Short mmCIF file of C-alpha atoms in Angstrom, two decimals:
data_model
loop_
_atom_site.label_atom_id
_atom_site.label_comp_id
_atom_site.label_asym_id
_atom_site.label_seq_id
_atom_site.Cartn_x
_atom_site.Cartn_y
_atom_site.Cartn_z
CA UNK A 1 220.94 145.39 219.47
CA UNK A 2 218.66 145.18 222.32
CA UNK A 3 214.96 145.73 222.53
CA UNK A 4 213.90 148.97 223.93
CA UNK A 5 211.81 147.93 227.23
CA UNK A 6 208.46 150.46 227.35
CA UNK A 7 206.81 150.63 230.28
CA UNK A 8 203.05 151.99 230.94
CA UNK A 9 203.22 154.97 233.55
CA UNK A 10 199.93 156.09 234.94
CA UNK A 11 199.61 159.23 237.58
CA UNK A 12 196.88 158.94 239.54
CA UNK A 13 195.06 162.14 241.29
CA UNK A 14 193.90 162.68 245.12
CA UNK A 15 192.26 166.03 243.87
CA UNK A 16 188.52 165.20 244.18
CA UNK A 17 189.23 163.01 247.01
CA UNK A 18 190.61 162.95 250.98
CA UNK A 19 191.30 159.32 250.74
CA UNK A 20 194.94 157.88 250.71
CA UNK A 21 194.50 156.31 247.14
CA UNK A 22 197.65 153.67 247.84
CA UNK A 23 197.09 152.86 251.20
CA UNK A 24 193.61 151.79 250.29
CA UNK A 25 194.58 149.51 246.97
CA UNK A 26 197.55 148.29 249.57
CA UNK A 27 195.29 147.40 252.00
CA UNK A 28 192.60 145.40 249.39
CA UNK A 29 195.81 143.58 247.94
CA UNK A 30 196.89 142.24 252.01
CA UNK A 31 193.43 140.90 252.68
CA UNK A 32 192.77 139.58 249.08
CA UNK A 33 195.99 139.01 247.56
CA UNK A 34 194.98 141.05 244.65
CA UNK A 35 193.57 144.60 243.86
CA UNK A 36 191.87 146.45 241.06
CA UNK A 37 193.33 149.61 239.74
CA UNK A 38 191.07 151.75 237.53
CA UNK A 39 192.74 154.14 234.65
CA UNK A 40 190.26 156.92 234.92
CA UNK A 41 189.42 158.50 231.31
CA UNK A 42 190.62 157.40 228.20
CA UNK A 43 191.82 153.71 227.65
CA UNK A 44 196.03 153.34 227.44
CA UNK A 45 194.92 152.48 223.68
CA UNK A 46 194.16 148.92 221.97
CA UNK A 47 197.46 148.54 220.73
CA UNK A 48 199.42 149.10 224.34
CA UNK A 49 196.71 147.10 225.96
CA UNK A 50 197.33 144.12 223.50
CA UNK A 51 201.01 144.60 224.25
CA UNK A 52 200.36 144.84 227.84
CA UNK A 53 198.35 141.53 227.75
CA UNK A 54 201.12 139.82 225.64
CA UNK A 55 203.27 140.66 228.29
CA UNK A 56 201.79 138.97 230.90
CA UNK A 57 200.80 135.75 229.11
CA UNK A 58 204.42 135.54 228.35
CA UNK A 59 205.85 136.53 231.77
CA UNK A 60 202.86 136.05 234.00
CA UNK A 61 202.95 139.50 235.31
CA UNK A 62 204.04 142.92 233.63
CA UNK A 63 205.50 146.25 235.36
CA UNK A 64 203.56 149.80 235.32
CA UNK A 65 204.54 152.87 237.11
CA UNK A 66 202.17 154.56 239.29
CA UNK A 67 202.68 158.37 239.98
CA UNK A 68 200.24 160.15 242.43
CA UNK A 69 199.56 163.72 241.81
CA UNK A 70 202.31 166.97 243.05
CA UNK A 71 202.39 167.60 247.02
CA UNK A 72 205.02 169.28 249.28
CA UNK A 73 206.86 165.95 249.34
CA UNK A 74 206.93 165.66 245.19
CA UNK A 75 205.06 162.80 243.66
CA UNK A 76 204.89 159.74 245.30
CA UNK A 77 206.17 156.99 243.18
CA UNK A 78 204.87 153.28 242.43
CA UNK A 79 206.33 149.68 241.26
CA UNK A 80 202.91 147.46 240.39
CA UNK A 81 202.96 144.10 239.28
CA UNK A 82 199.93 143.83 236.73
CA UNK A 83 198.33 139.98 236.29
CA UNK A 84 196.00 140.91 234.38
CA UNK A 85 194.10 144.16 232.05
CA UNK A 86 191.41 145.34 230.30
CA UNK A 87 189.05 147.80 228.87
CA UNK A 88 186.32 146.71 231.24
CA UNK A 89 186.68 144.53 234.68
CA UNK A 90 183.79 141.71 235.03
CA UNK A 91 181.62 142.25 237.93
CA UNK A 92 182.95 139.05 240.02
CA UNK A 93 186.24 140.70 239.74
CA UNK A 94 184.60 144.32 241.09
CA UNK A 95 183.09 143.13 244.28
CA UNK A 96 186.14 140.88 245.15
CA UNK A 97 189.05 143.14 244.48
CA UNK A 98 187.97 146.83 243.95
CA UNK A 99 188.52 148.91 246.96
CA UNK A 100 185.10 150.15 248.27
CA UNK A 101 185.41 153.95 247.61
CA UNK A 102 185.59 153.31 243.97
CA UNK A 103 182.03 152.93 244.39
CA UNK A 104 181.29 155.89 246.58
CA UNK A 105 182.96 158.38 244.22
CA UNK A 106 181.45 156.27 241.05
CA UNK A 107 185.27 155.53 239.49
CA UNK A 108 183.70 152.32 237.97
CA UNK A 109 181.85 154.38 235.31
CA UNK A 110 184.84 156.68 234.67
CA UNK A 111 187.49 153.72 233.84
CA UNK A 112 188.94 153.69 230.61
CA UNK A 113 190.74 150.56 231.53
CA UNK A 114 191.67 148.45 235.10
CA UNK A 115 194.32 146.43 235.79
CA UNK A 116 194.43 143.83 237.97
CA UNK A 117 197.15 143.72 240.43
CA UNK A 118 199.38 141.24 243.18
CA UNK A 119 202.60 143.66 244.04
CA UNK A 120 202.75 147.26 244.60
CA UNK A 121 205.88 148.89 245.73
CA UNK A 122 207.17 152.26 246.58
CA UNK A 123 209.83 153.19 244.75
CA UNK A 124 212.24 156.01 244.41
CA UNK A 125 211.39 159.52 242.86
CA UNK A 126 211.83 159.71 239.54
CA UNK A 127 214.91 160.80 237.92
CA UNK A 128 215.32 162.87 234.19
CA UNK A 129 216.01 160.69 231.66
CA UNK A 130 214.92 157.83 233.69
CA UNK A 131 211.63 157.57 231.39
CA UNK A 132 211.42 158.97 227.75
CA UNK A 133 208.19 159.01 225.87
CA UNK A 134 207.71 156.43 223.54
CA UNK A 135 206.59 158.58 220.36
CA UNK A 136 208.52 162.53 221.25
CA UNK A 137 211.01 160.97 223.40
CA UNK A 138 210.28 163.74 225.93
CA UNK A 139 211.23 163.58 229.48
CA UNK A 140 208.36 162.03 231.83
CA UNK A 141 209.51 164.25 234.47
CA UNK A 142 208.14 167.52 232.58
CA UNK A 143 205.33 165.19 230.78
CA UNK A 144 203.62 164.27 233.85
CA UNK A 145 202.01 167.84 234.56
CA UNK A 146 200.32 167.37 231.28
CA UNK A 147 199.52 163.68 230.80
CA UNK A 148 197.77 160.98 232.79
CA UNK A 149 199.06 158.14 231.17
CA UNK A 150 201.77 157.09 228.99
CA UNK A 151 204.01 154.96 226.87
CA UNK A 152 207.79 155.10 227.89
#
């Protein structure tokens, strides 16, 4: 039998903000080669991070799904390649790689966890049954309008 592969989705909001949240990680990870990405609110849990951070000491990277909030066009969509996570990002790491209006709207203080990043890719909508949830085995599709982050 083979292992079920879980993946971490987070959706990200624009709501309080007029900034492209994407373009502006994309453009810290061109001139730096890397990029912070801050989970806002709750951590993803000790026991997901720890798997998350197995992951990439095993692989060298892991994969999470970004998913930006409803708009005429549906939700954009995200690949990431994560190098690297944790419940709080050292300071060195923050003024090389976090993109500067995290610190005009204060999202440093609101992070339940960040993940350190060297890919991010657009990727298709998503499709039903493309991503269950890890503990209901509900459909991310519907899950999304009530969750910000997830196991699937």
């Amino acid at each position: 039998m083979s292992a079920v592969r879980q993946t971490i989705v987070i959706r990200y909001s624009t709501r309080n903000t007029t900034v492209d949240v994407m373009a502006l990680h994309q453009q810290v990870l061109r001139e730096k080669g890397k990029v912070l990405f801050a989970k806002i609110g709750k951590s993803i849990g000790a026991a997901r991070l720890a798997s998350l951070q197995d992951q990439i000491k095993d692989k060298g990277s892991a994969k999470i799904i970004l998913v930006g909030g409803r708009s005429k066009n549906g939700r954009p969509v995200f690949e990431a390649s994560v190098v690297g996570a944790g419940a709080v990002a050292r300071e060195e790491l923050k003024r090389k790689y976090m993109p500067a209006y995290y610190m005009e709207l204060q999202v440093d203080r609101a992070a339940g966890c960040w993940f350190i990043i060297n890919s991010i890719k657009k990727r298709p909508t998503l499709r039903e049954g493309e991503f269950l949830t890890s503990g209901s085995r509900g459909d991310l599709v519907y899950a999304l309008d009530h969750s910000m982050a997830g196991y699937f």
